[in-house]
Amino acid sequence: MSILIHIPTILRALTNDQKKVNSSGDTVSDIVENLECDFPGIKDRLINNKEVHGFINIYLNDEDIRFGEGLNTQVKPGDAITILPAVAGG
Amino acid sequence: MLTIKQKQLDTIIEQSFALHPIEACGVISGLIGSDNPLTVIPMDNSAKSETFFRFCSKQQLKVWREMDEHDHEVIVFYHSHTNSRAYPSKEDIKFSIPGKSHHLIVSTDQNSHGEIRSYRFVNGRAVEETLKII
């Protein structure tokens, strides 16, 4: 099952400058693992302590997975994932 | 150097003082690669804190998609400091997004007299730049 993933500018150095990539998996966690195979180093930028990294937002379609099932969120054919940098500070 | 219109700055200052003592935040978008800030987009601070801000993630997705549709990108990130001067905090550095964007800080602290400064984040360090108001 192929899922479209939108990659933010800050991570494109890891995806050979590709703005959109495809990966597969039944959950967001699976997809991140598969992304790591294709684009080594990306997992560390997306996950910290088995949760979505605090510097990153991951959306399944229109929803931030942090407010749902997190990395265990199930994905279906036709879903799209968008990764954005979290914008925060003090 | 960041060149910004007085009207854009007025919008940001007005938002910052209206939300004081909660930190205000937002972006100014412009055409990709132009370094020309065009559209001020206030963002909701989901932290609703006097010492921290975080863009509302749902609103951020909507705004980022709209920027994509218009071939825009973030030219300026901005936020307010409500209890300190307009210098980057440790949290600002920690969450800094490297790249070409400018980072504007407005102080609404009563002792700072509306101080405004602009920075770029380079290799995890904040480098102050000239702010030109036109």
Tab-separated table of N, CA, C and O in Angstrom, chain A residues 9-78:
chain	number	residue	atom	x	y	z
A	9	THR	N	10.895	21.479	3.536
A	9	THR	CA	12.198	21.928	3.021
A	9	THR	C	13.348	21.477	3.919
A	9	THR	O	14.383	21.029	3.423
A	10	ILE	N	13.147	21.563	5.247
A	10	ILE	CA	14.253	21.271	6.169
A	10	ILE	C	14.693	19.816	6.135
A	10	ILE	O	15.777	19.501	6.606
A	11	LEU	N	13.856	18.915	5.565
A	11	LEU	CA	14.241	17.493	5.512
A	11	LEU	C	14.604	17.031	4.103
A	11	LEU	O	14.956	15.869	3.911
A	12	ARG	N	14.515	17.933	3.148
A	12	ARG	CA	14.709	17.494	1.755
A	12	ARG	C	16.149	17.120	1.443
A	12	ARG	O	16.405	16.422	0.462
A	13	ALA	N	17.077	17.568	2.280
A	13	ALA	CA	18.470	17.136	2.071
A	13	ALA	C	18.574	15.629	2.253
A	13	ALA	O	19.462	14.990	1.690
A	14	LEU	N	17.647	15.059	3.032
A	14	LEU	CA	17.657	13.615	3.270
A	14	LEU	C	16.880	12.841	2.209
A	14	LEU	O	16.990	11.622	2.125
A	15	THR	N	16.051	13.533	1.427
A	15	THR	CA	15.218	12.847	0.417
A	15	THR	C	15.660	13.203	-1.001
A	15	THR	O	14.828	13.224	-1.919
A	16	ASN	N	16.928	13.508	-1.156
A	16	ASN	CA	17.473	13.873	-2.474
A	16	ASN	C	16.694	15.033	-3.086
A	16	ASN	O	16.430	15.051	-4.281
A	17	ASP	N	16.303	15.962	-2.219
A	17	ASP	CA	15.596	17.179	-2.617
A	17	ASP	C	14.179	16.915	-3.143
A	17	ASP	O	13.574	17.781	-3.764
A	18	GLN	N	13.655	15.738	-2.860
A	18	GLN	CA	12.290	15.429	-3.313
A	18	GLN	C	11.276	16.029	-2.340
A	18	GLN	O	11.386	15.865	-1.125
A	19	LYS	N	10.277	16.688	-2.910
A	19	LYS	CA	9.229	17.332	-2.112
A	19	LYS	C	8.159	16.318	-1.692
A	19	LYS	O	7.502	16.469	-0.673
A	20	LYS	N	7.965	15.310	-2.538
A	20	LYS	CA	6.980	14.261	-2.251
A	20	LYS	C	7.648	12.914	-2.477
A	20	LYS	O	8.340	12.735	-3.490
A	21	VAL	N	7.409	11.995	-1.547
A	21	VAL	CA	7.945	10.639	-1.712
A	21	VAL	C	6.816	9.658	-1.401
A	21	VAL	O	5.801	10.027	-0.804
A	22	ASN	N	7.018	8.415	-1.789
A	22	ASN	CA	6.045	7.367	-1.473
A	22	ASN	C	6.681	6.353	-0.541
A	22	ASN	O	7.883	6.078	-0.629
A	23	SER	N	5.866	5.846	0.366
A	23	SER	CA	6.330	4.763	1.211
A	23	SER	C	5.128	3.878	1.512
A	23	SER	O	4.027	4.137	1.021
A	24	SER	N	5.351	2.848	2.321
A	24	SER	CA	4.241	1.930	2.588
A	24	SER	C	4.252	1.506	4.049
A	24	SER	O	5.258	1.653	4.753
A	25	GLY	N	3.109	0.974	4.493
A	25	GLY	CA	2.986	0.514	5.876
A	25	GLY	C	1.550	0.611	6.338
A	25	GLY	O	0.731	1.303	5.718
A	26	ASP	N	1.255	-0.088	7.422
A	26	ASP	CA	-0.112	-0.070	7.962
A	26	ASP	C	-0.309	1.030	9.008
A	26	ASP	O	-1.442	1.398	9.323
A	27	THR	N	0.791	1.496	9.585
A	27	THR	CA	0.712	2.576	10.577
A	27	THR	C	1.761	3.632	10.228
A	27	THR	O	2.673	3.376	9.431
A	28	VAL	N	1.643	4.793	10.875
A	28	VAL	CA	2.640	5.849	10.646
A	28	VAL	C	4.025	5.350	11.057
A	28	VAL	O	5.025	5.610	10.385
A	29	SER	N	4.068	4.578	12.130
A	29	SER	CA	5.343	4.022	12.591
A	29	SER	C	5.983	3.142	11.508
A	29	SER	O	7.188	3.249	11.227
A	30	ASP	N	5.177	2.270	10.875
A	30	ASP	CA	5.687	1.414	9.798
A	30	ASP	C	6.252	2.272	8.663
A	30	ASP	O	7.299	1.967	8.079
A	31	ILE	N	5.512	3.327	8.356
A	31	ILE	CA	5.914	4.179	7.239
A	31	ILE	C	7.251	4.863	7.537
A	31	ILE	O	8.129	4.946	6.680
A	32	VAL	N	7.411	5.313	8.784
A	32	VAL	CA	8.681	5.946	9.157
A	32	VAL	C	9.825	4.936	9.036
A	32	VAL	O	10.906	5.259	8.536
A	33	GLU	N	9.579	3.691	9.473
A	33	GLU	CA	10.621	2.655	9.364
A	33	GLU	C	11.000	2.424	7.897
A	33	GLU	O	12.182	2.285	7.566
A	34	ASN	N	9.994	2.381	7.036
A	34	ASN	CA	10.274	2.170	5.610
A	34	ASN	C	10.959	3.380	4.978
A	34	ASN	O	11.827	3.242	4.107
A	35	LEU	N	10.565	4.575	5.438
A	35	LEU	CA	11.239	5.791	4.946
A	35	LEU	C	12.726	5.750	5.289
A	35	LEU	O	13.577	6.147	4.489
A	36	GLU	N	13.017	5.254	6.511
A	36	GLU	CA	14.411	5.198	6.967
A	36	GLU	C	15.249	4.299	6.041
A	36	GLU	O	16.426	4.594	5.797
A	37	CYS	N	14.623	3.235	5.510
A	37	CYS	CA	15.353	2.354	4.584
A	37	CYS	C	15.730	3.107	3.311
A	37	CYS	O	16.835	2.940	2.773
A	38	ASP	N	14.785	3.928	2.836
A	38	ASP	CA	15.039	4.660	1.582
A	38	ASP	C	15.887	5.906	1.799
A	38	ASP	O	16.643	6.314	0.924
A	39	PHE	N	15.695	6.529	2.980
A	39	PHE	CA	16.357	7.811	3.243
A	39	PHE	C	16.994	7.778	4.635
A	39	PHE	O	16.427	8.315	5.601
A	40	PRO	N	18.141	7.134	4.744
A	40	PRO	CA	18.755	6.955	6.072
A	40	PRO	C	18.954	8.287	6.806
A	40	PRO	O	19.368	9.276	6.213
A	41	GLY	N	18.609	8.265	8.079
A	41	GLY	CA	18.773	9.466	8.904
A	41	GLY	C	17.464	10.185	9.169
A	41	GLY	O	17.347	10.986	10.104
A	42	ILE	N	16.433	9.876	8.356
A	42	ILE	CA	15.188	10.635	8.497
A	42	ILE	C	14.432	10.251	9.782
A	42	ILE	O	13.788	11.090	10.405
A	43	LYS	N	14.584	8.981	10.189
A	43	LYS	CA	13.851	8.529	11.378
A	43	LYS	C	14.232	9.345	12.621
A	43	LYS	O	13.366	9.720	13.416
A	44	ASP	N	15.528	9.608	12.778
A	44	ASP	CA	15.980	10.368	13.951
A	44	ASP	C	15.419	11.784	13.977
A	44	ASP	O	15.326	12.404	15.028
A	45	ARG	N	15.067	12.288	12.800
A	45	ARG	CA	14.505	13.641	12.725
A	45	ARG	C	13.005	13.635	13.020
A	45	ARG	O	12.427	14.681	13.329
A	46	LEU	N	12.388	12.447	12.916
A	46	LEU	CA	10.930	12.359	13.057
A	46	LEU	C	10.489	11.792	14.400
A	46	LEU	O	9.373	12.068	14.862
A	47	ILE	N	11.350	10.974	14.991
A	47	ILE	CA	10.949	10.262	16.212
A	47	ILE	C	11.988	10.488	17.303
A	47	ILE	O	13.191	10.464	17.050
A	48	ASN	N	11.493	10.698	18.519
A	48	ASN	CA	12.368	10.821	19.680
A	48	ASN	C	11.679	10.117	20.848
A	48	ASN	O	10.513	10.402	21.138
A	49	ASN	N	12.374	9.185	21.486
A	49	ASN	CA	11.782	8.420	22.588
A	49	ASN	C	10.458	7.771	22.201
A	49	ASN	O	9.471	7.824	22.952
A	50	LYS	N	10.439	7.213	21.007
A	50	LYS	CA	9.273	6.465	20.507
A	50	LYS	C	8.017	7.318	20.328
A	50	LYS	O	6.897	6.799	20.274
A	51	GLU	N	8.221	8.638	20.279
A	51	GLU	CA	7.094	9.532	19.994
A	51	GLU	C	7.496	10.484	18.867
A	51	GLU	O	8.682	10.591	18.535
A	52	VAL	N	6.480	11.188	18.330
A	52	VAL	CA	6.794	12.186	17.308
A	52	VAL	C	7.745	13.213	17.920
A	52	VAL	O	7.505	13.709	19.031
A	53	HIS	N	8.832	13.509	17.214
A	53	HIS	CA	9.821	14.456	17.727
A	53	HIS	C	9.160	15.808	17.999
A	53	HIS	O	8.307	16.263	17.224
A	54	GLY	N	9.561	16.445	19.090
A	54	GLY	CA	8.967	17.735	19.465
A	54	GLY	C	9.180	18.838	18.451
A	54	GLY	O	8.449	19.826	18.438
A	55	PHE	N	10.177	18.672	17.576
A	55	PHE	CA	10.465	19.700	16.580
A	55	PHE	C	9.664	19.519	15.295
A	55	PHE	O	9.825	20.286	14.355
A	56	ILE	N	8.817	18.480	15.272
A	56	ILE	CA	8.142	18.085	14.034
A	56	ILE	C	6.645	17.891	14.289
A	56	ILE	O	6.248	17.448	15.364
A	57	ASN	N	5.832	18.223	13.302
A	57	ASN	CA	4.422	17.823	13.286
A	57	ASN	C	4.235	16.822	12.154
A	57	ASN	O	4.738	17.047	11.048
A	58	ILE	N	3.519	15.736	12.434
A	58	ILE	CA	3.166	14.775	11.377
A	58	ILE	C	1.642	14.725	11.290
A	58	ILE	O	0.961	14.518	12.312
A	59	TYR	N	1.139	14.958	10.087
A	59	TYR	CA	-0.313	14.960	9.871
A	59	TYR	C	-0.697	13.774	8.990
A	59	TYR	O	-0.020	13.490	7.991
A	60	LEU	N	-1.771	13.095	9.372
A	60	LEU	CA	-2.396	12.124	8.470
A	60	LEU	C	-3.615	12.828	7.886
A	60	LEU	O	-4.543	13.180	8.637
A	61	ASN	N	-3.555	13.082	6.605
A	61	ASN	CA	-4.558	13.920	5.930
A	61	ASN	C	-4.613	15.276	6.630
A	61	ASN	O	-3.635	16.000	6.595
A	62	ASP	N	-5.705	15.612	7.356
A	62	ASP	CA	-5.810	16.941	7.959
A	62	ASP	C	-5.540	16.939	9.460
A	62	ASP	O	-5.688	17.975	10.119
A	63	GLU	N	-5.197	15.791	10.025
A	63	GLU	CA	-5.104	15.699	11.491
A	63	GLU	C	-3.670	15.491	11.970
A	63	GLU	O	-2.939	14.652	11.443
A	64	ASP	N	-3.285	16.247	13.001
A	64	ASP	CA	-1.989	16.090	13.654
A	64	ASP	C	-2.050	14.798	14.478
A	64	ASP	O	-2.855	14.694	15.415
A	65	ILE	N	-1.206	13.824	14.139
A	65	ILE	CA	-1.307	12.512	14.800
A	65	ILE	C	-0.954	12.587	16.284
A	65	ILE	O	-1.301	11.688	17.047
A	66	ARG	N	-0.290	13.696	16.682
A	66	ARG	CA	0.064	13.843	18.109
A	66	ARG	C	-1.200	13.866	18.981
A	66	ARG	O	-1.162	13.474	20.142
A	67	PHE	N	-2.305	14.352	18.403
A	67	PHE	CA	-3.552	14.459	19.165
A	67	PHE	C	-4.461	13.255	18.947
A	67	PHE	O	-5.624	13.262	19.347
A	68	GLY	N	-3.947	12.229	18.298
A	68	GLY	CA	-4.718	11.002	18.095
A	68	GLY	C	-3.942	9.818	18.643
A	68	GLY	O	-3.543	9.803	19.802
A	69	GLU	N	-3.685	8.860	17.767
A	69	GLU	CA	-3.001	7.633	18.191
A	69	GLU	C	-1.488	7.725	18.017
A	69	GLU	O	-0.787	6.720	18.144
A	70	GLY	N	-1.008	8.904	17.688
A	70	GLY	CA	0.431	9.077	17.528
A	70	GLY	C	0.992	8.190	16.427
A	70	GLY	O	0.363	8.001	15.373
A	71	LEU	N	2.150	7.624	16.678
A	71	LEU	CA	2.811	6.809	15.653
A	71	LEU	C	2.047	5.521	15.351
A	71	LEU	O	2.280	4.875	14.330
A	72	ASN	N	1.121	5.129	16.247
A	72	ASN	CA	0.306	3.928	16.008
A	72	ASN	C	-0.893	4.202	15.103
A	72	ASN	O	-1.684	3.285	14.836
A	73	THR	N	-1.039	5.440	14.650
A	73	THR	CA	-2.167	5.787	13.790
A	73	THR	C	-2.180	4.908	12.543
A	73	THR	O	-1.170	4.767	11.855
A	74	GLN	N	-3.334	4.315	12.276
A	74	GLN	CA	-3.495	3.439	11.103
A	74	GLN	C	-3.624	4.294	9.838
A	74	GLN	O	-4.218	5.367	9.864
A	75	VAL	N	-3.077	3.785	8.754
A	75	VAL	CA	-3.223	4.472	7.472
A	75	VAL	C	-3.958	3.567	6.480
A	75	VAL	O	-3.882	2.345	6.578
A	76	LYS	N	-4.672	4.222	5.557
A	76	LYS	CA	-5.456	3.488	4.559
A	76	LYS	C	-5.002	3.903	3.164
A	76	LYS	O	-4.416	4.990	2.996
A	77	PRO	N	-5.302	3.086	2.166
A	77	PRO	CA	-4.967	3.490	0.794
A	77	PRO	C	-5.598	4.844	0.480
A	77	PRO	O	-6.753	5.089	0.848
A	78	GLY	N	-4.842	5.698	-0.154
A	78	GLY	CA	-5.357	7.027	-0.500
A	78	GLY	C	-5.045	8.091	0.529
A	78	GLY	O	-5.232	9.286	0.274
